[in-house]
Amino acid sequence: MNDNVRAVSGVVVVLGTGGTIAGVSDTGHDRDYQAAQLGVDQLVAAVPSLAGQPLEAYQVAQVDSKDMGWPVWRALLIALDEALARPDVAGVVVTHGTDTLEETAWLLHLLLPPGKPVVLTAAMRPATSSEADGPRNLADAVRVVRWAAAAEEDAVLAVLNGRVWAGTEVRKAHSWHIDAFDGGGVPPLALVEGDQVLPTPDAVWAEPRGQLSAALIGLEALPRVEIITSHADADGSLVEALLAASNREGAKPLRGIVVACTGHGTWHQDLEAALLKARRAGVVVWRASRVARGGIESQPGETWPVAGRLTPAQARVALTVTLALRDTA
Ligand code: ASP
């Protein structure tokens, strides 16, 4: 059997972590429901087109992704590492909540080994809704794993509402529409129409960076990195409070700050002194933009590092992982 045939017919592992895709409403109202109620095997069983396919479903966690954190990420990374190492596995689907999907996508992009596709999917309506989008998204995600494996594309992806986003670009852009995600101005990598995956010409696929190590997985917690926002009337008091709290006995030390900046990476002049003080205390400060599109391009000779197109939440993940990798090198 050639590798493409094996990739297309190989096992797709579906890892469940919770979210609205597994949500249930007792009242029938779409905004009144509990996320993370149904098991991942129930989600798979609810999609007729998945019946008979070589699929394995495992429950890694059962959380509303607003409560995402290192313990779930660590369990997910361990499960992914194990699944991706199996020669019979074509790729992995992760069912997730929409709230922090872009953070998990960045984490996986930074840490997973290259070689196989990993596709995150989610839903904006609970499984009990008459508008439930989870079954289609799950079916599309499995289809995209098989398609990407056959095409030998090995990115972290997110598939929602018929669009395939790069895990490095995807972000939640609407708080309740079913069509809730975009790429921050970067077009989708592909569309899913019926049983077809239609790639966007010239789309750039970012290979995962493969930085996962046993030492990193062994960490009890990731380094503490906070986000602060620059806004009208902003001053340094929040930064000062973070530094003071960090100096208290037994506190988890502050290691980094991401500033959600105005425009192309600027902040209120009254923030500057406190940020300089933080930097002198060894806190790493990165700039991300609070603006939805465009990000911040690095300029020659600048003194405060920028996070490119990353949202502040993605930049926070990138910075805490960077610090964790430094600590465990
Ligand atoms: N709060 C939910 C979650 O992120 C929202 C969703 O999945 O749409 O888990």
PDB file of C-alpha atoms in Angstrom, residues 23 44 124 129 210 237 241 324:
ATOM      1  CA  GLY A  23     -23.053  21.100  25.400  1.00  0.00           C
ATOM      2  CA  VAL A  44     -18.938  10.743  17.020  1.00  0.00           C
ATOM      3  CA  MET A 124     -21.260  27.718  18.557  1.00  0.00           C
ATOM      4  CA  SER A 129     -29.887  22.947  19.470  1.00  0.00           C
ATOM      5  CA  GLY A 210       8.017  20.360  17.382  1.00  0.00           C
ATOM      6  CA  SER A 237      -0.860  50.980  38.450  1.00  0.00           C
ATOM      7  CA  ALA A 241       0.285  45.831  41.403  1.00  0.00           C
ATOM      8  CA  ALA A 324       9.100  27.401  29.730  1.00  0.00           C
TER       9      ALA A 324
END
